[in-house]
mmCIF file of C-alpha atoms and ligand atoms in Angstrom:
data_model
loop_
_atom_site.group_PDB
_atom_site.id
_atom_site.type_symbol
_atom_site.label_atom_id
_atom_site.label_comp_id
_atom_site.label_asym_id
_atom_site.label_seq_id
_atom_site.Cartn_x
_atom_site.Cartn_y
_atom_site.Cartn_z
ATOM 1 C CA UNK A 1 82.898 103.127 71.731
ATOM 2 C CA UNK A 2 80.434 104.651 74.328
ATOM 3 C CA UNK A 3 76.849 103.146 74.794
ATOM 4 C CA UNK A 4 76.280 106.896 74.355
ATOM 5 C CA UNK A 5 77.685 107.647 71.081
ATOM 6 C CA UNK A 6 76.447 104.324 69.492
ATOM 7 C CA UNK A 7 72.651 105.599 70.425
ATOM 8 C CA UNK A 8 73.890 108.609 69.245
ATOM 9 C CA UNK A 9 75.736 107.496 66.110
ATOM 10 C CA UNK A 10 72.541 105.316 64.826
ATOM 11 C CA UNK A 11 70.287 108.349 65.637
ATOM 12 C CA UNK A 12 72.233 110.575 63.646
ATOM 13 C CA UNK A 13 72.627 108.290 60.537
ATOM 14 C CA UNK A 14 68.405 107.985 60.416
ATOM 15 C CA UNK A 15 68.182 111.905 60.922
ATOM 16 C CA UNK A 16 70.736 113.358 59.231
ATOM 17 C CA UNK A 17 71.697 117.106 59.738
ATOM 18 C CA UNK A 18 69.654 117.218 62.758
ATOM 19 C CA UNK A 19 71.480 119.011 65.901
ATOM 20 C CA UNK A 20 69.269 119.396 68.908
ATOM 21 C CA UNK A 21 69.516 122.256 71.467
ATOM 22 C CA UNK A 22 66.972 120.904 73.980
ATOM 23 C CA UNK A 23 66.421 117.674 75.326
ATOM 24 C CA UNK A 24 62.849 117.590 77.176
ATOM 25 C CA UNK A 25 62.045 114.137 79.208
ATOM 26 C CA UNK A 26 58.130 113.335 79.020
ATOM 27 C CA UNK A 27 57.144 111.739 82.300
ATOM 28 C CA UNK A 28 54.125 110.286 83.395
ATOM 29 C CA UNK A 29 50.961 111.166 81.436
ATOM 30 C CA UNK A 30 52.847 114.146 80.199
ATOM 31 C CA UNK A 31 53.466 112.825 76.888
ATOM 32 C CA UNK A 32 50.917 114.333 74.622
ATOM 33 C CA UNK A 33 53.169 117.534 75.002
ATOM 34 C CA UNK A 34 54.762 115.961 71.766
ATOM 35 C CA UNK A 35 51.779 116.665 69.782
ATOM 36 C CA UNK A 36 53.485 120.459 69.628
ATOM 37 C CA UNK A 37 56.517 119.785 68.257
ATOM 38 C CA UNK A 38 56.825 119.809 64.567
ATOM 39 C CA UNK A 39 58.529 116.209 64.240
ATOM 40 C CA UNK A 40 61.259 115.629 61.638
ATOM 41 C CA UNK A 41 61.808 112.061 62.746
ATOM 42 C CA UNK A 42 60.441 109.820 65.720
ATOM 43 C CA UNK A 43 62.052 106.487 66.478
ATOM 44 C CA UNK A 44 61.132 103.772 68.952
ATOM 45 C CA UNK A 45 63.113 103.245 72.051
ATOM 46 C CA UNK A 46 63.677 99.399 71.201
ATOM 47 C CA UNK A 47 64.901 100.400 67.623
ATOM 48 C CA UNK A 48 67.745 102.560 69.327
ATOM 49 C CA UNK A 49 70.828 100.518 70.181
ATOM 50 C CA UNK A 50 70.932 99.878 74.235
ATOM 51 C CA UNK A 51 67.741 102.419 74.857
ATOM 52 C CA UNK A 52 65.628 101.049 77.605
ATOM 53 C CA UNK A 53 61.813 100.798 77.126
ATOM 54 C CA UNK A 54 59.429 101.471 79.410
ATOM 55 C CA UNK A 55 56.519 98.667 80.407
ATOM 56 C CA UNK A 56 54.220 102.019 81.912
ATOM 57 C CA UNK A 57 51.390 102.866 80.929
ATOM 58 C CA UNK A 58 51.217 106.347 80.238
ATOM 59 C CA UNK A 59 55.107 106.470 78.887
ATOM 60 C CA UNK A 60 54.764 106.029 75.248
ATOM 61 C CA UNK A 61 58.157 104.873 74.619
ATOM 62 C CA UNK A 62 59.570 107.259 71.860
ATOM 63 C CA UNK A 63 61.914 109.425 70.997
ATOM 64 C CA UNK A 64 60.704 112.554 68.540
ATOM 65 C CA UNK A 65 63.229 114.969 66.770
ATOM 66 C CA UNK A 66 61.774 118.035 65.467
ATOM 67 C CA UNK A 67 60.957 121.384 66.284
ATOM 68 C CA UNK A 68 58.956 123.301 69.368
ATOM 69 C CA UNK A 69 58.523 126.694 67.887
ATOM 70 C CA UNK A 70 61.804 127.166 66.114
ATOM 71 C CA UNK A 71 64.059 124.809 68.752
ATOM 72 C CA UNK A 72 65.198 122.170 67.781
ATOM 73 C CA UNK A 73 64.469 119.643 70.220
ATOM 74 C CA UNK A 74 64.963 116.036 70.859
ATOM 75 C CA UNK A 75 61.775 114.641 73.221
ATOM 76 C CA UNK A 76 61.286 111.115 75.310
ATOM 77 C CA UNK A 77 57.472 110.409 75.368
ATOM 78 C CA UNK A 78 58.107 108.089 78.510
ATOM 79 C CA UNK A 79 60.986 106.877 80.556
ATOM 80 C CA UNK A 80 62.767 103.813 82.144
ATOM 81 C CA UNK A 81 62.343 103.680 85.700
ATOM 82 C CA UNK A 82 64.804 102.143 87.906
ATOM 83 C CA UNK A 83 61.423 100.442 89.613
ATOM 84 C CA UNK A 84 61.247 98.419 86.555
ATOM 85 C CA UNK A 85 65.119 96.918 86.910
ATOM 86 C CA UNK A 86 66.567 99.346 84.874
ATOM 87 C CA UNK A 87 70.164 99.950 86.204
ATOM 88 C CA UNK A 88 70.805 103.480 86.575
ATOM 89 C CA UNK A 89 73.658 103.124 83.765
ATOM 90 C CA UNK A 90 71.134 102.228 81.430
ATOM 91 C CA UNK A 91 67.857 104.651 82.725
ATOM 92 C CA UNK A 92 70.105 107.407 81.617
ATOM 93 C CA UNK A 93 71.689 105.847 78.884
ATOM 94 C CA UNK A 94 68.836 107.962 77.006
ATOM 95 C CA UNK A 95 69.880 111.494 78.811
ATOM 96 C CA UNK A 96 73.797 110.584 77.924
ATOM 97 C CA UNK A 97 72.902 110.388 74.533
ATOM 98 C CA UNK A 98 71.012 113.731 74.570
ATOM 99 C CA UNK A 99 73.833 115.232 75.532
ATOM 100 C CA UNK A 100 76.334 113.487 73.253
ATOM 101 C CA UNK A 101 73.847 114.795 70.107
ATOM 102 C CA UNK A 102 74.498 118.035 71.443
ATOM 103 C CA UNK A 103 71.656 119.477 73.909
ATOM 104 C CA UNK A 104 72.817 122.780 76.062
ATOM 105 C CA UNK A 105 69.931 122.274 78.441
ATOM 106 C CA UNK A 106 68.017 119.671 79.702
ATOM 107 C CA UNK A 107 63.558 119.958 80.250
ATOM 108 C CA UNK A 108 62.464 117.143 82.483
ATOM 109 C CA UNK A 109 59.023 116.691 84.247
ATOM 110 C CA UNK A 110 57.435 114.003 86.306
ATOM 111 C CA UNK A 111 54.120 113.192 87.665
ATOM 112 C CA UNK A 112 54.582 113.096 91.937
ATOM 113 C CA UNK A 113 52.825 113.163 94.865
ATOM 114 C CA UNK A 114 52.198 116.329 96.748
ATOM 115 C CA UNK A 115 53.645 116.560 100.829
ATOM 116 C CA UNK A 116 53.595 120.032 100.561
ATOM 117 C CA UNK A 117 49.679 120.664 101.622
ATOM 118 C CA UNK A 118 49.705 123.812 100.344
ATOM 119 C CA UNK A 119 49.826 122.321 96.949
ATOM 120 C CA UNK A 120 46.871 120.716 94.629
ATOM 121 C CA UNK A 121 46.564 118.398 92.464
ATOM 122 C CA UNK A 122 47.165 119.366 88.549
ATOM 123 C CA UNK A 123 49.406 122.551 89.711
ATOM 124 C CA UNK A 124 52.868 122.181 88.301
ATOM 125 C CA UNK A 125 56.145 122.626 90.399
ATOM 126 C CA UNK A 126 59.667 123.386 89.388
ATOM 127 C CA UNK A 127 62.023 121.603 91.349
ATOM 128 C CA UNK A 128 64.933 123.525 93.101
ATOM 129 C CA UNK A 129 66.099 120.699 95.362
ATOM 130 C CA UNK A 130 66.003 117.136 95.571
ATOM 131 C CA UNK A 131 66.575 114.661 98.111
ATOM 132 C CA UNK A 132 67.917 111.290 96.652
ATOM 133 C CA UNK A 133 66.100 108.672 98.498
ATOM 134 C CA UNK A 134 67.565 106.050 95.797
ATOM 135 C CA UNK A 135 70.691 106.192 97.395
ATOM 136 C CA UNK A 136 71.684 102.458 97.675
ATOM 137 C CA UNK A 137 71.224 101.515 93.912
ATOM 138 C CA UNK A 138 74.119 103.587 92.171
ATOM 139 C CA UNK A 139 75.816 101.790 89.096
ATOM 140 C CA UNK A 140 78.975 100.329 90.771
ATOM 141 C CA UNK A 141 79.921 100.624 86.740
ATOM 142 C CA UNK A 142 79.883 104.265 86.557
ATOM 143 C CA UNK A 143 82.361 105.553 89.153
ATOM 144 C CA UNK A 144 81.964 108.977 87.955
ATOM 145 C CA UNK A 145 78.542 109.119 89.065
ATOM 146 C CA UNK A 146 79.105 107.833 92.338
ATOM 147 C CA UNK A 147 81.869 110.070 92.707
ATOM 148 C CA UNK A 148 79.682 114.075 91.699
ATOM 149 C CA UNK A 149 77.185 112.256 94.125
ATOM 150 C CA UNK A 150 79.564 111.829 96.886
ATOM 151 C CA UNK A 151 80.728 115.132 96.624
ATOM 152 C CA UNK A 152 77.752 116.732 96.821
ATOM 153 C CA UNK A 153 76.311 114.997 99.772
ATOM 154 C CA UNK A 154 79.119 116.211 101.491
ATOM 155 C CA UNK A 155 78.400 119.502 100.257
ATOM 156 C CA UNK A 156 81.241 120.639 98.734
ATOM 157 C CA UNK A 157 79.429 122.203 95.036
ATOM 158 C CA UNK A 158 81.256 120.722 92.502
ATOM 159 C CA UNK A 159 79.344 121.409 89.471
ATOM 160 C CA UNK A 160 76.156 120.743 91.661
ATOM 161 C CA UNK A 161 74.628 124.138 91.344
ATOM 162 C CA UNK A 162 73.910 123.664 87.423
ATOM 163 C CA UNK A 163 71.397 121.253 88.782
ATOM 164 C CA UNK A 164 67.916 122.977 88.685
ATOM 165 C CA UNK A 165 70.307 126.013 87.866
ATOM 166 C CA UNK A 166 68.680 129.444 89.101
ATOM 167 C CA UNK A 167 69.127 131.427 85.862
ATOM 168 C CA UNK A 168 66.364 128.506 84.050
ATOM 169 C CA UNK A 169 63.841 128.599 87.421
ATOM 170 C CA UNK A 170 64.011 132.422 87.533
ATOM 171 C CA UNK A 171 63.206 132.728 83.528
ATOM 172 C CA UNK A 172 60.406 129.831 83.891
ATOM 173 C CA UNK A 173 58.664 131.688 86.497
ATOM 174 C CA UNK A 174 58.643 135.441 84.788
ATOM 175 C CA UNK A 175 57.422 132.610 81.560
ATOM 176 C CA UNK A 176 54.745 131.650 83.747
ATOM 177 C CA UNK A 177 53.595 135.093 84.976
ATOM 178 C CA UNK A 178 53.649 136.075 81.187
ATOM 179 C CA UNK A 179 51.497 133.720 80.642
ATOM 180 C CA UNK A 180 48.947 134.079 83.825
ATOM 181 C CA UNK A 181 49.647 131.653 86.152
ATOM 182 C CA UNK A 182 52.518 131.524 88.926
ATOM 183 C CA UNK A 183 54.640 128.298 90.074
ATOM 184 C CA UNK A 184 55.933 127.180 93.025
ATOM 185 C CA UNK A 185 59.307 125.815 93.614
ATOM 186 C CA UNK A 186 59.561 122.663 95.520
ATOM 187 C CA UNK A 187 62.157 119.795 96.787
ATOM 188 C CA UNK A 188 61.664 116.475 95.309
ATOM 189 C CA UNK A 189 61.986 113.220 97.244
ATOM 190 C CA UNK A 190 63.070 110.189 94.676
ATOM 191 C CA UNK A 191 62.125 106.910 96.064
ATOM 192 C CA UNK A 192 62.967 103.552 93.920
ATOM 193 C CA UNK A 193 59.340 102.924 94.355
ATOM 194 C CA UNK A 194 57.242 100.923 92.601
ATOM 195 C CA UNK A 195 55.125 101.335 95.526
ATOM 196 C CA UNK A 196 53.417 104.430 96.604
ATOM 197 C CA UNK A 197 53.971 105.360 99.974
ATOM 198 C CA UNK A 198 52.222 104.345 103.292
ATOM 199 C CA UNK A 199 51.355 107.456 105.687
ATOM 200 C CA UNK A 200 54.228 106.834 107.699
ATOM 201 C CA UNK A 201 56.307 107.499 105.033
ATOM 202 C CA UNK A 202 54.765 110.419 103.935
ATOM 203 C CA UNK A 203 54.686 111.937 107.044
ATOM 204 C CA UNK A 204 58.747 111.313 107.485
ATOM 205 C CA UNK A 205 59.245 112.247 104.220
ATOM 206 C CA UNK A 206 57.511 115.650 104.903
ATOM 207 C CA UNK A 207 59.355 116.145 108.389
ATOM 208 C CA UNK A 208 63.127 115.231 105.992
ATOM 209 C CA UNK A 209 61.937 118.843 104.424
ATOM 210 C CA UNK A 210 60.126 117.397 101.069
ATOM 211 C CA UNK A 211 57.361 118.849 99.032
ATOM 212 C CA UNK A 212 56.596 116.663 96.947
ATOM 213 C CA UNK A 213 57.770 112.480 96.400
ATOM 214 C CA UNK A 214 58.516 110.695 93.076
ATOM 215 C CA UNK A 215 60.260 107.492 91.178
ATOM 216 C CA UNK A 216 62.107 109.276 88.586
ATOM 217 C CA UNK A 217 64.223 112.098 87.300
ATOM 218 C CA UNK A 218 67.131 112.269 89.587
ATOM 219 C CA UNK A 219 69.097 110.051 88.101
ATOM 220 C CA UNK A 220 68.902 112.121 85.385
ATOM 221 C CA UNK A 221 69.321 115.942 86.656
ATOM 222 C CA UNK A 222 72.610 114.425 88.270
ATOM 223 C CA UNK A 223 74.329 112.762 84.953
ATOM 224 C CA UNK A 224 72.949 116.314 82.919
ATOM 225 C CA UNK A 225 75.572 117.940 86.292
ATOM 226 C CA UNK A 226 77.951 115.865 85.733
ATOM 227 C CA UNK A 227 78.202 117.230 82.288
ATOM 228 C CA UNK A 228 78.033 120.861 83.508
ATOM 229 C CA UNK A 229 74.477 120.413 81.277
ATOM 230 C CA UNK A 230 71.770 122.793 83.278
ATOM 231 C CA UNK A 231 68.210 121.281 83.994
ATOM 232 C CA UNK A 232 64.890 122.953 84.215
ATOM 233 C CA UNK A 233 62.643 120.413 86.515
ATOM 234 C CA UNK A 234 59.028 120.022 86.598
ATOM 235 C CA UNK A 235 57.208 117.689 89.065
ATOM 236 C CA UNK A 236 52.843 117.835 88.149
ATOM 237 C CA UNK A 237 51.115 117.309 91.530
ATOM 238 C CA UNK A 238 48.566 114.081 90.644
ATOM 239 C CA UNK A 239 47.529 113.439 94.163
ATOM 240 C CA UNK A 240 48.199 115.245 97.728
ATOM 241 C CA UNK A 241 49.716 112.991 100.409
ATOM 242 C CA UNK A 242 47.334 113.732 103.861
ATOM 243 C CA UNK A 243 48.825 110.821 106.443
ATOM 244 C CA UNK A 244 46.014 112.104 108.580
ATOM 245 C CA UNK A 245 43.015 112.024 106.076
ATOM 246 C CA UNK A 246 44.453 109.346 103.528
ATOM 247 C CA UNK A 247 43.278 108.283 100.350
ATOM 248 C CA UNK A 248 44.575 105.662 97.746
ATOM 249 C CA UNK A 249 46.548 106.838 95.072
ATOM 250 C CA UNK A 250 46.706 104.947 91.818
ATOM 251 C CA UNK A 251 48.350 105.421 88.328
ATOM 252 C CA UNK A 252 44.833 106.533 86.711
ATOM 253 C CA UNK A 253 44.556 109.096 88.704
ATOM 254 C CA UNK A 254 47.981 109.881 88.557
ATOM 255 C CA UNK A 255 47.574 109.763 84.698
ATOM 256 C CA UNK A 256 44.473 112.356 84.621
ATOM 257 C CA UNK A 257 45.941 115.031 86.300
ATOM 258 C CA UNK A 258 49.058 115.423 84.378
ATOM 259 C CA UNK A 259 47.277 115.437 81.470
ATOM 260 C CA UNK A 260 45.264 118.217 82.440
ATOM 261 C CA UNK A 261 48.660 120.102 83.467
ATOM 262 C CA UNK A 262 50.076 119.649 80.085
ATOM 263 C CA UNK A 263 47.500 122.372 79.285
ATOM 264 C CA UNK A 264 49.812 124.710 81.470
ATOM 265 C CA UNK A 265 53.385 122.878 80.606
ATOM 266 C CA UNK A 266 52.909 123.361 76.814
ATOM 267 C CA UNK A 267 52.405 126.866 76.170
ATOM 268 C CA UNK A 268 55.475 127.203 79.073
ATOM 269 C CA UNK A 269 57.765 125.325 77.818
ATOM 270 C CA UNK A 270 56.934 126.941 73.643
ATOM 271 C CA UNK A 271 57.181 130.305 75.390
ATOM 272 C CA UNK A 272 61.122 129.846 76.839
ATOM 273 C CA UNK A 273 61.812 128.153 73.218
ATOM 274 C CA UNK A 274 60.761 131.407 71.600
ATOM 275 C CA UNK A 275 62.617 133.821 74.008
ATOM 276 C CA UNK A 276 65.923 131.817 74.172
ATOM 277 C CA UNK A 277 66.311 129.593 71.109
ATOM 278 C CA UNK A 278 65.131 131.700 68.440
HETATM 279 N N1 HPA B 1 54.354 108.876 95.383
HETATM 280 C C1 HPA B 1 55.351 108.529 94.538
HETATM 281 N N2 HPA B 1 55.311 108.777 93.234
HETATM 282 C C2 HPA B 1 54.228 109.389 92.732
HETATM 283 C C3 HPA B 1 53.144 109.767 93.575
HETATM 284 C C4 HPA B 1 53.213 109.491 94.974
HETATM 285 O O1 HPA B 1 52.316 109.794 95.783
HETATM 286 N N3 HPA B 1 52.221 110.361 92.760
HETATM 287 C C5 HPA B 1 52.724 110.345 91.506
HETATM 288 N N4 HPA B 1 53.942 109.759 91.477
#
């Protein structure tokens, strides 16, 4: 028995008849984005066998069944961050299980800091690229993942290019057009963090070709690859990273601007549930 299917075994028992399509990750401030979904059943992370809980603020710390217009959709409000001694086995213990329940694509968004200076704060970003700057920490437990990693550093594309797969960015930009706005696409650094960064880092990290620097998500987009499950990425820009006029960045204000881009996210995310999971 797989961590996996027990998570997924107990969730099916206490929400019987439930089969989710989309699996949507919550990050930073983001969760509110809930609120739309009409909820069949909610469960706490520490009630689900082997979940891990998250000890940040902003990252409620549940899981919510139910329905975003008529998809049926299984939601984290809040994730486990490797920062917080999660292993990366067990930070995407909760993505594994997604998939095991059944998901055929994978919603994740994060709050991170802007390199790009062409971006502002509150805009929204889909992720096309990532660099993985948490390189050192991979699960000596899970071969497989070291293994899709390894290839794809070496850049042979074994079942790499379903991450941030083309056919999902291309559909949520005409979404976002539709609905007035435009995005831009972007490559996101992970760091291990908890820390943000100093200006020497920033400035290397914009130099290495990033746009935009956070502690989550791609643990996640990789073990969704593995499975040959696509991901749609989006990274909310809560603070712009200017080594040569700096500011401090904290979590509040980290926290208020992704809530104001959930205003945007929402009606983005309902629209692609209308046109391709009706
Ligand atoms: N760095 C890393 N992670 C972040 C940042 C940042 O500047 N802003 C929000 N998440």
């Amino acid at each position: 028995m797989t961590a996996e299917r027990d998570a997924a075994d107990w969730i099916r028992s206490h929400a019987p008849g439930f089969t989710p399509r989309v699996g949507i990750i919550l990050g930073s401030g983001l969760g509110a984005a809930a609120q739309s979904i009409a909820q069949v059943s909610s469960f706490r992370y520490q009630d689900i066998p082997g979940f891990p809980r998250s000890y940040v603020s902003g990252h409620a710390g549940q899981l919510i069944l139910g329905h975003l217009q008529s998809a049926p959709v299984i939601a984290m409000q809040g994730r486990a961050h490797l920062y917080e001694g999660w292993s990366v086995e067990q930070a995407t213990l909760p993505v594994r299980t997604m998939i095991e329940l059944g998901i055929s694509l994978l919603i994740v968004s994060n709050a991170s800091g802007g390199i790009n200076l062409r971006f502002r704060s509150g805009q929204t970003v889909l992720i096309d690229h990532h660099l993985n700057w948490m390189n050192g920490i991979r699960s000596p437990r899970n071969p497989a993942l070291v293994a899709v990693e390894a290839r794809s550093v070496m850049g042979v594309p074994v079942r790499t290019s379903c991450i941030y797969d083309p056919l999902w960015l291309g559909r949520a930009e005409k979404a976002a057009i539709e609905l007035g706005f435009s995005l831009s696409r972007g490559t996101y650094l992970a760091t291990l963090g908890p820390n943000y960064e100093t200006r020497a880092e920033y400035r290397a990290f914009a130099r290495m070709g990033a746009d935009m620097v956070g502690m989550s998500t791609v643990p996640e987009t990789i073990v969704a690859s593995q499975h040959g499950i696509p991901t749609l990425a989006f990274s909310v820009i809560t603070n712009v990273a200017r080594p040569d006029a700096p500011t401090r960045t904290d979590h509040h204000e980290v926290l208020e601007w992704s809530q104001i881009a959930q205003s945007q996210l929402v009606p983005l995310i309902e629209r692609l549930m209308v046109q391709y999971f009706s």
